[in-house]
Amino acid sequence: MSNQEREVAGEAQEYCPRLLTAPLDEGQAAELAKVFKALGDPVRLRLLSMIASRAGGEVCVCDLTPAFDLSQPTISHHLKLLRQAGLIDCERRGTWVYYWLLPEMTDRLAGILTRPHGQALPQADPTPAGAAS
């Protein structure tokens, strides 16, 4: 594991425990739910993909809107939800707004969802819940 990978894994651990190593507390679950909700819409997922895969790292909203059969205000709403979830950021330059990915959040999500290297999944207790021992 490289130093950068260790750093990202450490940041993910600080942000939220891995789902496979410790239960989330109420605050962590609420925070993650906002991000997953933002990612749970096909339009927003496509927008995120278009932004993240853009050469140069940023894209003008004027290049995003024509890819959808949706109004400009609807696209803006979807972009706003992605921003609120911490997945993207933007800057107005004259008439246009430019968007870019915030890789810290996608790295955190990857860390949260990744099973630690070489670690087996927790084993289920063979005794059914509520059964007398």
mmCIF file of N, CA and C in Angstrom:
data_model
loop_
_atom_site.group_PDB
_atom_site.id
_atom_site.type_symbol
_atom_site.label_atom_id
_atom_site.label_comp_id
_atom_site.label_asym_id
_atom_site.label_seq_id
_atom_site.Cartn_x
_atom_site.Cartn_y
_atom_site.Cartn_z
ATOM 1 N N MET A 1 0.864 -1.179 0.000
ATOM 2 C CA MET A 1 0.000 0.000 0.000
ATOM 3 C C MET A 1 0.907 1.239 0.000
ATOM 4 N N SER A 2 0.647 2.174 -0.910
ATOM 5 C CA SER A 2 1.451 3.388 -0.991
ATOM 6 C C SER A 2 1.101 4.334 0.156
ATOM 7 N N ASN A 3 1.982 5.330 0.379
ATOM 8 C CA ASN A 3 1.707 6.332 1.414
ATOM 9 C C ASN A 3 0.410 7.059 1.127
ATOM 10 N N GLN A 4 0.158 7.372 -0.157
ATOM 11 C CA GLN A 4 -1.078 8.080 -0.520
ATOM 12 C C GLN A 4 -2.302 7.220 -0.204
ATOM 13 N N GLU A 5 -2.220 5.911 -0.504
ATOM 14 C CA GLU A 5 -3.338 5.021 -0.208
ATOM 15 C C GLU A 5 -3.572 4.931 1.301
ATOM 16 N N ARG A 6 -2.482 4.876 2.083
ATOM 17 C CA ARG A 6 -2.621 4.843 3.543
ATOM 18 C C ARG A 6 -3.270 6.129 4.052
ATOM 19 N N GLU A 7 -2.855 7.260 3.446
ATOM 20 C CA GLU A 7 -3.412 8.554 3.859
ATOM 21 C C GLU A 7 -4.909 8.598 3.566
ATOM 22 N N VAL A 8 -5.311 8.164 2.359
ATOM 23 C CA VAL A 8 -6.731 8.161 1.993
ATOM 24 C C VAL A 8 -7.498 7.215 2.901
ATOM 25 N N ALA A 9 -6.931 6.038 3.156
ATOM 26 C CA ALA A 9 -7.600 5.082 4.041
ATOM 27 C C ALA A 9 -7.742 5.669 5.440
ATOM 28 N N GLY A 10 -6.712 6.373 5.919
ATOM 29 C CA GLY A 10 -6.781 7.014 7.224
ATOM 30 C C GLY A 10 -7.849 8.079 7.266
ATOM 31 N N GLU A 11 -7.957 8.874 6.191
ATOM 32 C CA GLU A 11 -8.990 9.910 6.129
ATOM 33 C C GLU A 11 -10.371 9.274 6.139
ATOM 34 N N ALA A 12 -10.528 8.166 5.406
ATOM 35 C CA ALA A 12 -11.824 7.492 5.379
ATOM 36 C C ALA A 12 -12.162 6.973 6.766
ATOM 37 N N GLN A 13 -11.151 6.452 7.474
ATOM 38 C CA GLN A 13 -11.378 5.933 8.816
ATOM 39 C C GLN A 13 -11.809 7.055 9.761
ATOM 40 N N GLU A 14 -11.174 8.231 9.635
ATOM 41 C CA GLU A 14 -11.541 9.362 10.487
ATOM 42 C C GLU A 14 -12.945 9.844 10.174
ATOM 43 N N TYR A 15 -13.288 9.866 8.886
ATOM 44 C CA TYR A 15 -14.580 10.369 8.455
ATOM 45 C C TYR A 15 -15.682 9.441 8.928
ATOM 46 N N CYS A 16 -15.456 8.169 8.771
ATOM 47 C CA CYS A 16 -16.492 7.185 9.066
ATOM 48 C C CYS A 16 -15.834 5.813 9.098
ATOM 49 N N PRO A 17 -16.224 4.939 10.006
ATOM 50 C CA PRO A 17 -15.626 3.602 9.998
ATOM 51 C C PRO A 17 -16.048 2.850 8.741
ATOM 52 N N ARG A 18 -15.260 1.877 8.394
ATOM 53 C CA ARG A 18 -15.663 1.021 7.272
ATOM 54 C C ARG A 18 -16.919 0.277 7.677
ATOM 55 N N LEU A 19 -17.806 0.128 6.722
ATOM 56 C CA LEU A 19 -19.082 -0.521 7.018
ATOM 57 C C LEU A 19 -18.897 -1.957 7.500
ATOM 58 N N LEU A 20 -17.803 -2.577 7.099
ATOM 59 C CA LEU A 20 -17.602 -3.980 7.440
ATOM 60 C C LEU A 20 -16.821 -4.175 8.733
ATOM 61 N N THR A 21 -16.414 -3.088 9.388
ATOM 62 C CA THR A 21 -15.619 -3.251 10.605
ATOM 63 C C THR A 21 -16.304 -2.713 11.849
ATOM 64 N N ALA A 22 -17.236 -1.780 11.687
ATOM 65 C CA ALA A 22 -17.912 -1.207 12.852
ATOM 66 C C ALA A 22 -19.259 -0.624 12.414
ATOM 67 N N PRO A 23 -20.259 -0.729 13.262
ATOM 68 C CA PRO A 23 -21.554 -0.134 12.926
ATOM 69 C C PRO A 23 -21.451 1.396 12.875
ATOM 70 N N LEU A 24 -22.218 1.999 12.004
ATOM 71 C CA LEU A 24 -22.274 3.457 11.917
ATOM 72 C C LEU A 24 -23.104 4.003 13.068
ATOM 73 N N ASP A 25 -22.710 5.176 13.568
ATOM 74 C CA ASP A 25 -23.590 5.821 14.530
ATOM 75 C C ASP A 25 -24.624 6.645 13.759
ATOM 76 N N GLU A 26 -25.560 7.225 14.461
ATOM 77 C CA GLU A 26 -26.672 7.939 13.825
ATOM 78 C C GLU A 26 -26.191 9.088 12.939
ATOM 79 N N GLY A 27 -25.246 9.869 13.426
ATOM 80 C CA GLY A 27 -24.727 11.008 12.655
ATOM 81 C C GLY A 27 -24.006 10.580 11.395
ATOM 82 N N GLN A 28 -23.167 9.536 11.510
ATOM 83 C CA GLN A 28 -22.447 9.021 10.351
ATOM 84 C C GLN A 28 -23.411 8.493 9.301
ATOM 85 N N ALA A 29 -24.432 7.778 9.742
ATOM 86 C CA ALA A 29 -25.411 7.228 8.810
ATOM 87 C C ALA A 29 -26.180 8.344 8.105
ATOM 88 N N ALA A 30 -26.547 9.388 8.828
ATOM 89 C CA ALA A 30 -27.273 10.507 8.221
ATOM 90 C C ALA A 30 -26.409 11.217 7.185
ATOM 91 N N GLU A 31 -25.140 11.416 7.501
ATOM 92 C CA GLU A 31 -24.210 12.081 6.577
ATOM 93 C C GLU A 31 -24.016 11.248 5.309
ATOM 94 N N LEU A 32 -23.786 9.957 5.480
ATOM 95 C CA LEU A 32 -23.605 9.079 4.329
ATOM 96 C C LEU A 32 -24.878 8.960 3.501
ATOM 97 N N ALA A 33 -26.026 8.969 4.154
ATOM 98 C CA ALA A 33 -27.294 8.840 3.438
ATOM 99 C C ALA A 33 -27.472 9.979 2.434
ATOM 100 N N LYS A 34 -27.039 11.203 2.799
ATOM 101 C CA LYS A 34 -27.139 12.334 1.870
ATOM 102 C C LYS A 34 -26.320 12.077 0.607
ATOM 103 N N VAL A 35 -25.144 11.517 0.793
ATOM 104 C CA VAL A 35 -24.271 11.247 -0.353
ATOM 105 C C VAL A 35 -24.875 10.140 -1.216
ATOM 106 N N PHE A 36 -25.306 9.055 -0.572
ATOM 107 C CA PHE A 36 -25.889 7.959 -1.339
ATOM 108 C C PHE A 36 -27.192 8.363 -2.016
ATOM 109 N N LYS A 37 -27.970 9.227 -1.371
ATOM 110 C CA LYS A 37 -29.202 9.720 -1.992
ATOM 111 C C LYS A 37 -28.868 10.522 -3.250
ATOM 112 N N ALA A 38 -27.834 11.342 -3.163
ATOM 113 C CA ALA A 38 -27.415 12.116 -4.335
ATOM 114 C C ALA A 38 -26.976 11.183 -5.461
ATOM 115 N N LEU A 39 -26.328 10.101 -5.121
ATOM 116 C CA LEU A 39 -25.853 9.153 -6.125
ATOM 117 C C LEU A 39 -26.953 8.207 -6.615
ATOM 118 N N GLY A 40 -28.090 8.184 -5.923
ATOM 119 C CA GLY A 40 -29.156 7.244 -6.237
ATOM 120 C C GLY A 40 -30.050 7.641 -7.388
ATOM 121 N N ASP A 41 -29.781 8.764 -8.027
ATOM 122 C CA ASP A 41 -30.593 9.217 -9.154
ATOM 123 C C ASP A 41 -29.780 9.047 -10.439
ATOM 124 N N PRO A 42 -30.348 8.430 -11.478
ATOM 125 C CA PRO A 42 -29.587 8.203 -12.717
ATOM 126 C C PRO A 42 -29.059 9.488 -13.370
ATOM 127 N N VAL A 43 -29.819 10.562 -13.321
ATOM 128 C CA VAL A 43 -29.352 11.819 -13.913
ATOM 129 C C VAL A 43 -28.145 12.342 -13.141
ATOM 130 N N ARG A 44 -28.228 12.322 -11.822
ATOM 131 C CA ARG A 44 -27.106 12.816 -11.026
ATOM 132 C C ARG A 44 -25.881 11.923 -11.176
ATOM 133 N N LEU A 45 -26.094 10.633 -11.264
ATOM 134 C CA LEU A 45 -24.976 9.717 -11.460
ATOM 135 C C LEU A 45 -24.297 9.979 -12.803
ATOM 136 N N ARG A 46 -25.097 10.219 -13.840
ATOM 137 C CA ARG A 46 -24.525 10.559 -15.158
ATOM 138 C C ARG A 46 -23.801 11.893 -15.115
ATOM 139 N N LEU A 47 -24.384 12.883 -14.448
ATOM 140 C CA LEU A 47 -23.721 14.184 -14.330
ATOM 141 C C LEU A 47 -22.371 14.039 -13.627
ATOM 142 N N LEU A 48 -22.356 13.301 -12.529
ATOM 143 C CA LEU A 48 -21.108 13.091 -11.793
ATOM 144 C C LEU A 48 -20.074 12.408 -12.681
ATOM 145 N N SER A 49 -20.502 11.415 -13.425
ATOM 146 C CA SER A 49 -19.602 10.701 -14.319
ATOM 147 C C SER A 49 -19.063 11.626 -15.414
ATOM 148 N N MET A 50 -19.921 12.455 -15.964
ATOM 149 C CA MET A 50 -19.495 13.390 -17.007
ATOM 150 C C MET A 50 -18.478 14.396 -16.455
ATOM 151 N N ILE A 51 -18.703 14.850 -15.254
ATOM 152 C CA ILE A 51 -17.795 15.820 -14.629
ATOM 153 C C ILE A 51 -16.473 15.145 -14.284
ATOM 154 N N ALA A 52 -16.543 13.974 -13.661
ATOM 155 C CA ALA A 52 -15.342 13.280 -13.193
ATOM 156 C C ALA A 52 -14.454 12.825 -14.342
ATOM 157 N N SER A 53 -15.043 12.463 -15.461
ATOM 158 C CA SER A 53 -14.260 11.906 -16.566
ATOM 159 C C SER A 53 -13.787 12.960 -17.560
ATOM 160 N N ARG A 54 -14.136 14.198 -17.335
ATOM 161 C CA ARG A 54 -13.782 15.271 -18.267
ATOM 162 C C ARG A 54 -12.282 15.550 -18.261
ATOM 163 N N ALA A 55 -11.694 15.565 -19.437
ATOM 164 C CA ALA A 55 -10.277 15.931 -19.568
ATOM 165 C C ALA A 55 -10.092 17.349 -19.042
ATOM 166 N N GLY A 56 -9.055 17.569 -18.285
ATOM 167 C CA GLY A 56 -8.817 18.877 -17.704
ATOM 168 C C GLY A 56 -9.440 19.041 -16.342
ATOM 169 N N GLY A 57 -10.311 18.101 -15.937
ATOM 170 C CA GLY A 57 -10.841 18.100 -14.593
ATOM 171 C C GLY A 57 -12.038 18.972 -14.312
ATOM 172 N N GLU A 58 -12.503 19.758 -15.289
ATOM 173 C CA GLU A 58 -13.690 20.573 -15.050
ATOM 174 C C GLU A 58 -14.502 20.675 -16.329
ATOM 175 N N VAL A 59 -15.772 20.997 -16.144
ATOM 176 C CA VAL A 59 -16.678 21.072 -17.294
ATOM 177 C C VAL A 59 -17.653 22.220 -17.087
ATOM 178 N N CYS A 60 -17.965 22.895 -18.164
ATOM 179 C CA CYS A 60 -18.939 23.987 -18.151
ATOM 180 C C CYS A 60 -20.345 23.407 -18.173
ATOM 181 N N VAL A 61 -21.233 24.026 -17.436
ATOM 182 C CA VAL A 61 -22.624 23.578 -17.432
ATOM 183 C C VAL A 61 -23.196 23.608 -18.851
ATOM 184 N N CYS A 62 -22.684 24.491 -19.678
ATOM 185 C CA CYS A 62 -23.164 24.581 -21.059
ATOM 186 C C CYS A 62 -22.862 23.311 -21.851
ATOM 187 N N ASP A 63 -21.862 22.518 -21.392
ATOM 188 C CA ASP A 63 -21.543 21.249 -22.037
ATOM 189 C C ASP A 63 -22.309 20.079 -21.429
ATOM 190 N N LEU A 64 -22.877 20.273 -20.254
ATOM 191 C CA LEU A 64 -23.632 19.207 -19.592
ATOM 192 C C LEU A 64 -25.089 19.177 -20.033
ATOM 193 N N THR A 65 -25.701 20.339 -20.096
ATOM 194 C CA THR A 65 -27.143 20.446 -20.352
ATOM 195 C C THR A 65 -27.598 19.759 -21.638
ATOM 196 N N PRO A 66 -26.878 19.905 -22.769
ATOM 197 C CA PRO A 66 -27.360 19.284 -24.009
ATOM 198 C C PRO A 66 -27.395 17.755 -23.975
ATOM 199 N N ALA A 67 -26.699 17.136 -23.044
ATOM 200 C CA ALA A 67 -26.669 15.669 -22.976
ATOM 201 C C ALA A 67 -27.957 15.079 -22.403
ATOM 202 N N PHE A 68 -28.852 15.933 -21.916
ATOM 203 C CA PHE A 68 -30.083 15.470 -21.265
ATOM 204 C C PHE A 68 -31.305 16.090 -21.922
ATOM 205 N N ASP A 69 -32.389 15.371 -21.860
ATOM 206 C CA ASP A 69 -33.667 15.888 -22.334
ATOM 207 C C ASP A 69 -34.415 16.497 -21.141
ATOM 208 N N LEU A 70 -33.721 17.432 -20.461
ATOM 209 C CA LEU A 70 -34.260 18.084 -19.275
ATOM 210 C C LEU A 70 -34.021 19.581 -19.394
ATOM 211 N N SER A 71 -34.808 20.354 -18.675
ATOM 212 C CA SER A 71 -34.630 21.809 -18.708
ATOM 213 C C SER A 71 -33.360 22.198 -17.952
ATOM 214 N N GLN A 72 -32.863 23.378 -18.244
ATOM 215 C CA GLN A 72 -31.675 23.892 -17.562
ATOM 216 C C GLN A 72 -31.906 24.011 -16.060
ATOM 217 N N PRO A 73 -33.067 24.502 -15.595
ATOM 218 C CA PRO A 73 -33.285 24.551 -14.139
ATOM 219 C C PRO A 73 -33.264 23.172 -13.478
ATOM 220 N N THR A 74 -33.727 22.159 -14.175
ATOM 221 C CA THR A 74 -33.701 20.799 -13.619
ATOM 222 C C THR A 74 -32.263 20.301 -13.496
ATOM 223 N N ILE A 75 -31.454 20.544 -14.507
ATOM 224 C CA ILE A 75 -30.038 20.171 -14.450
ATOM 225 C C ILE A 75 -29.362 20.915 -13.302
ATOM 226 N N SER A 76 -29.654 22.202 -13.175
ATOM 227 C CA SER A 76 -29.070 22.994 -12.085
ATOM 228 C C SER A 76 -29.455 22.439 -10.721
ATOM 229 N N HIS A 77 -30.693 21.985 -10.595
ATOM 230 C CA HIS A 77 -31.148 21.394 -9.328
ATOM 231 C C HIS A 77 -30.337 20.131 -9.007
ATOM 232 N N HIS A 78 -30.161 19.272 -10.009
ATOM 233 C CA HIS A 78 -29.386 18.046 -9.803
ATOM 234 C C HIS A 78 -27.939 18.383 -9.424
ATOM 235 N N LEU A 79 -27.357 19.373 -10.068
ATOM 236 C CA LEU A 79 -25.989 19.781 -9.752
ATOM 237 C C LEU A 79 -25.903 20.345 -8.332
ATOM 238 N N LYS A 80 -26.932 21.069 -7.927
ATOM 239 C CA LYS A 80 -26.976 21.615 -6.565
ATOM 240 C C LYS A 80 -26.966 20.485 -5.532
ATOM 241 N N LEU A 81 -27.718 19.427 -5.778
ATOM 242 C CA LEU A 81 -27.761 18.297 -4.848
ATOM 243 C C LEU A 81 -26.412 17.580 -4.780
ATOM 244 N N LEU A 82 -25.730 17.470 -5.914
ATOM 245 C CA LEU A 82 -24.389 16.874 -5.915
ATOM 246 C C LEU A 82 -23.406 17.745 -5.126
ATOM 247 N N ARG A 83 -23.549 19.067 -5.249
ATOM 248 C CA ARG A 83 -22.697 19.994 -4.493
ATOM 249 C C ARG A 83 -22.985 19.874 -2.999
ATOM 250 N N GLN A 84 -24.255 19.844 -2.630
ATOM 251 C CA GLN A 84 -24.626 19.746 -1.220
ATOM 252 C C GLN A 84 -24.137 18.443 -0.588
ATOM 253 N N ALA A 85 -24.025 17.403 -1.395
ATOM 254 C CA ALA A 85 -23.527 16.118 -0.904
ATOM 255 C C ALA A 85 -22.004 16.097 -0.798
ATOM 256 N N GLY A 86 -21.347 17.153 -1.280
ATOM 257 C CA GLY A 86 -19.891 17.225 -1.199
ATOM 258 C C GLY A 86 -19.168 16.466 -2.283
ATOM 259 N N LEU A 87 -19.878 16.131 -3.366
ATOM 260 C CA LEU A 87 -19.271 15.363 -4.451
ATOM 261 C C LEU A 87 -18.620 16.240 -5.515
ATOM 262 N N ILE A 88 -19.146 17.438 -5.712
ATOM 263 C CA ILE A 88 -18.607 18.354 -6.718
ATOM 264 C C ILE A 88 -18.554 19.761 -6.133
ATOM 265 N N ASP A 89 -17.837 20.629 -6.825
ATOM 266 C CA ASP A 89 -17.832 22.045 -6.489
ATOM 267 C C ASP A 89 -17.892 22.812 -7.800
ATOM 268 N N CYS A 90 -18.076 24.130 -7.697
ATOM 269 C CA CYS A 90 -18.231 24.915 -8.908
ATOM 270 C C CYS A 90 -17.735 26.335 -8.705
ATOM 271 N N GLU A 91 -17.633 27.031 -9.836
ATOM 272 C CA GLU A 91 -17.230 28.430 -9.833
ATOM 273 C C GLU A 91 -17.881 29.111 -11.028
ATOM 274 N N ARG A 92 -18.434 30.279 -10.793
ATOM 275 C CA ARG A 92 -19.020 31.071 -11.883
ATOM 276 C C ARG A 92 -17.910 31.864 -12.553
ATOM 277 N N ARG A 93 -17.885 31.786 -13.870
ATOM 278 C CA ARG A 93 -16.938 32.565 -14.671
ATOM 279 C C ARG A 93 -17.739 33.275 -15.757
ATOM 280 N N GLY A 94 -18.031 34.526 -15.501
ATOM 281 C CA GLY A 94 -18.869 35.275 -16.445
ATOM 282 C C GLY A 94 -20.270 34.711 -16.440
ATOM 283 N N THR A 95 -20.743 34.316 -17.601
ATOM 284 C CA THR A 95 -22.097 33.782 -17.754
ATOM 285 C C THR A 95 -22.205 32.327 -17.313
ATOM 286 N N TRP A 96 -21.104 31.577 -17.404
ATOM 287 C CA TRP A 96 -21.147 30.138 -17.214
ATOM 288 C C TRP A 96 -20.632 29.712 -15.845
ATOM 289 N N VAL A 97 -21.083 28.532 -15.445
ATOM 290 C CA VAL A 97 -20.616 27.911 -14.209
ATOM 291 C C VAL A 97 -19.835 26.656 -14.596
ATOM 292 N N TYR A 98 -18.666 26.498 -13.986
ATOM 293 C CA TYR A 98 -17.798 25.344 -14.242
ATOM 294 C C TYR A 98 -17.801 24.438 -13.012
ATOM 295 N N TYR A 99 -17.852 23.128 -13.254
ATOM 296 C CA TYR A 99 -17.944 22.122 -12.193
ATOM 297 C C TYR A 99 -16.744 21.197 -12.237
ATOM 298 N N TRP A 100 -16.350 20.697 -11.050
ATOM 299 C CA TRP A 100 -15.292 19.712 -10.959
ATOM 300 C C TRP A 100 -15.588 18.765 -9.813
ATOM 301 N N LEU A 101 -15.003 17.577 -9.903
ATOM 302 C CA LEU A 101 -15.165 16.540 -8.888
ATOM 303 C C LEU A 101 -14.367 16.896 -7.639
ATOM 304 N N LEU A 102 -14.900 16.560 -6.485
ATOM 305 C CA LEU A 102 -14.159 16.632 -5.224
ATOM 306 C C LEU A 102 -13.732 15.197 -4.886
ATOM 307 N N PRO A 103 -12.522 14.810 -5.290
ATOM 308 C CA PRO A 103 -12.113 13.409 -5.126
ATOM 309 C C PRO A 103 -12.021 12.965 -3.673
ATOM 310 N N GLU A 104 -11.936 13.904 -2.741
ATOM 311 C CA GLU A 104 -11.877 13.516 -1.337
ATOM 312 C C GLU A 104 -13.112 12.709 -0.953
ATOM 313 N N MET A 105 -14.284 13.123 -1.451
ATOM 314 C CA MET A 105 -15.511 12.410 -1.086
ATOM 315 C C MET A 105 -15.570 11.040 -1.748
ATOM 316 N N THR A 106 -15.218 10.953 -3.022
ATOM 317 C CA THR A 106 -15.263 9.642 -3.673
ATOM 318 C C THR A 106 -14.215 8.714 -3.058
ATOM 319 N N ASP A 107 -13.056 9.258 -2.655
ATOM 320 C CA ASP A 107 -12.048 8.449 -1.970
ATOM 321 C C ASP A 107 -12.581 7.966 -0.624
ATOM 322 N N ARG A 108 -13.276 8.824 0.090
ATOM 323 C CA ARG A 108 -13.856 8.429 1.384
ATOM 324 C C ARG A 108 -14.882 7.329 1.198
ATOM 325 N N LEU A 109 -15.735 7.488 0.182
ATOM 326 C CA LEU A 109 -16.737 6.450 -0.077
ATOM 327 C C LEU A 109 -16.067 5.124 -0.399
ATOM 328 N N ALA A 110 -15.032 5.180 -1.215
ATOM 329 C CA ALA A 110 -14.303 3.955 -1.555
ATOM 330 C C ALA A 110 -13.724 3.315 -0.296
ATOM 331 N N GLY A 111 -13.161 4.123 0.586
ATOM 332 C CA GLY A 111 -12.594 3.599 1.822
ATOM 333 C C GLY A 111 -13.635 3.003 2.740
ATOM 334 N N ILE A 112 -14.784 3.632 2.798
ATOM 335 C CA ILE A 112 -15.864 3.151 3.663
ATOM 336 C C ILE A 112 -16.411 1.823 3.165
ATOM 337 N N LEU A 113 -16.487 1.669 1.849
ATOM 338 C CA LEU A 113 -17.093 0.482 1.258
ATOM 339 C C LEU A 113 -16.116 -0.664 1.009
ATOM 340 N N THR A 114 -14.820 -0.396 1.170
ATOM 341 C CA THR A 114 -13.807 -1.400 0.880
ATOM 342 C C THR A 114 -13.503 -2.239 2.108
ATOM 343 N N ARG A 115 -13.480 -3.528 1.887
ATOM 344 C CA ARG A 115 -13.102 -4.451 2.959
ATOM 345 C C ARG A 115 -11.602 -4.327 3.163
ATOM 346 N N PRO A 116 -11.147 -4.194 4.412
ATOM 347 C CA PRO A 116 -9.710 -4.114 4.660
ATOM 348 C C PRO A 116 -8.989 -5.305 4.033
ATOM 349 N N HIS A 117 -7.850 -5.042 3.415
ATOM 350 C CA HIS A 117 -7.082 -6.060 2.702
ATOM 351 C C HIS A 117 -6.844 -7.294 3.578
ATOM 352 N N GLY A 118 -7.244 -8.426 3.051
ATOM 353 C CA GLY A 118 -6.993 -9.681 3.740
ATOM 354 C C GLY A 118 -7.926 -9.991 4.894
ATOM 355 N N GLN A 119 -8.851 -9.086 5.199
ATOM 356 C CA GLN A 119 -9.742 -9.302 6.338
ATOM 357 C C GLN A 119 -11.012 -10.003 5.873
ATOM 358 N N ALA A 120 -11.364 -11.066 6.551
ATOM 359 C CA ALA A 120 -12.583 -11.797 6.231
ATOM 360 C C ALA A 120 -13.795 -11.025 6.750
ATOM 361 N N LEU A 121 -14.935 -11.293 6.164
ATOM 362 C CA LEU A 121 -16.179 -10.696 6.650
ATOM 363 C C LEU A 121 -16.502 -11.284 8.014
ATOM 364 N N PRO A 122 -17.166 -10.508 8.891
ATOM 365 C CA PRO A 122 -17.565 -11.056 10.187
ATOM 366 C C PRO A 122 -18.452 -12.291 9.995
ATOM 367 N N GLN A 123 -18.237 -13.292 10.811
ATOM 368 C CA GLN A 123 -19.020 -14.517 10.719
ATOM 369 C C GLN A 123 -20.290 -14.386 11.541
ATOM 370 N N ALA A 124 -21.375 -14.944 11.033
ATOM 371 C CA ALA A 124 -22.652 -14.921 11.741
ATOM 372 C C ALA A 124 -22.584 -15.884 12.927
ATOM 373 N N ASP A 125 -23.262 -15.515 13.988
ATOM 374 C CA ASP A 125 -23.370 -16.383 15.157
ATOM 375 C C ASP A 125 -24.318 -17.524 14.770
ATOM 376 N N PRO A 126 -23.892 -18.771 14.949
ATOM 377 C CA PRO A 126 -24.769 -19.886 14.542
ATOM 378 C C PRO A 126 -26.015 -20.026 15.412
ATOM 379 N N THR A 127 -26.048 -19.379 16.592
ATOM 380 C CA THR A 127 -27.210 -19.442 17.458
ATOM 381 C C THR A 127 -28.220 -18.409 16.997
ATOM 382 N N PRO A 128 -29.436 -18.801 16.661
ATOM 383 C CA PRO A 128 -30.436 -17.835 16.200
ATOM 384 C C PRO A 128 -30.710 -16.785 17.299
ATOM 385 N N ALA A 129 -30.987 -15.582 16.871
ATOM 386 C CA ALA A 129 -31.303 -14.492 17.805
ATOM 387 C C ALA A 129 -32.513 -14.871 18.640
ATOM 388 N N GLY A 130 -32.418 -14.638 19.933
ATOM 389 C CA GLY A 130 -33.538 -14.901 20.828
ATOM 390 C C GLY A 130 -33.600 -16.340 21.319
ATOM 391 N N ALA A 131 -32.712 -17.219 20.785
ATOM 392 C CA ALA A 131 -32.723 -18.612 21.218
ATOM 393 C C ALA A 131 -32.049 -18.730 22.588
ATOM 394 N N ALA A 132 -32.561 -19.614 23.405
ATOM 395 C CA ALA A 132 -31.959 -19.850 24.722
ATOM 396 C C ALA A 132 -30.672 -20.635 24.550
ATOM 397 N N SER A 133 -29.672 -20.347 25.413
ATOM 398 C CA SER A 133 -28.424 -21.087 25.292
ATOM 399 C C SER A 133 -28.300 -22.161 26.299
#
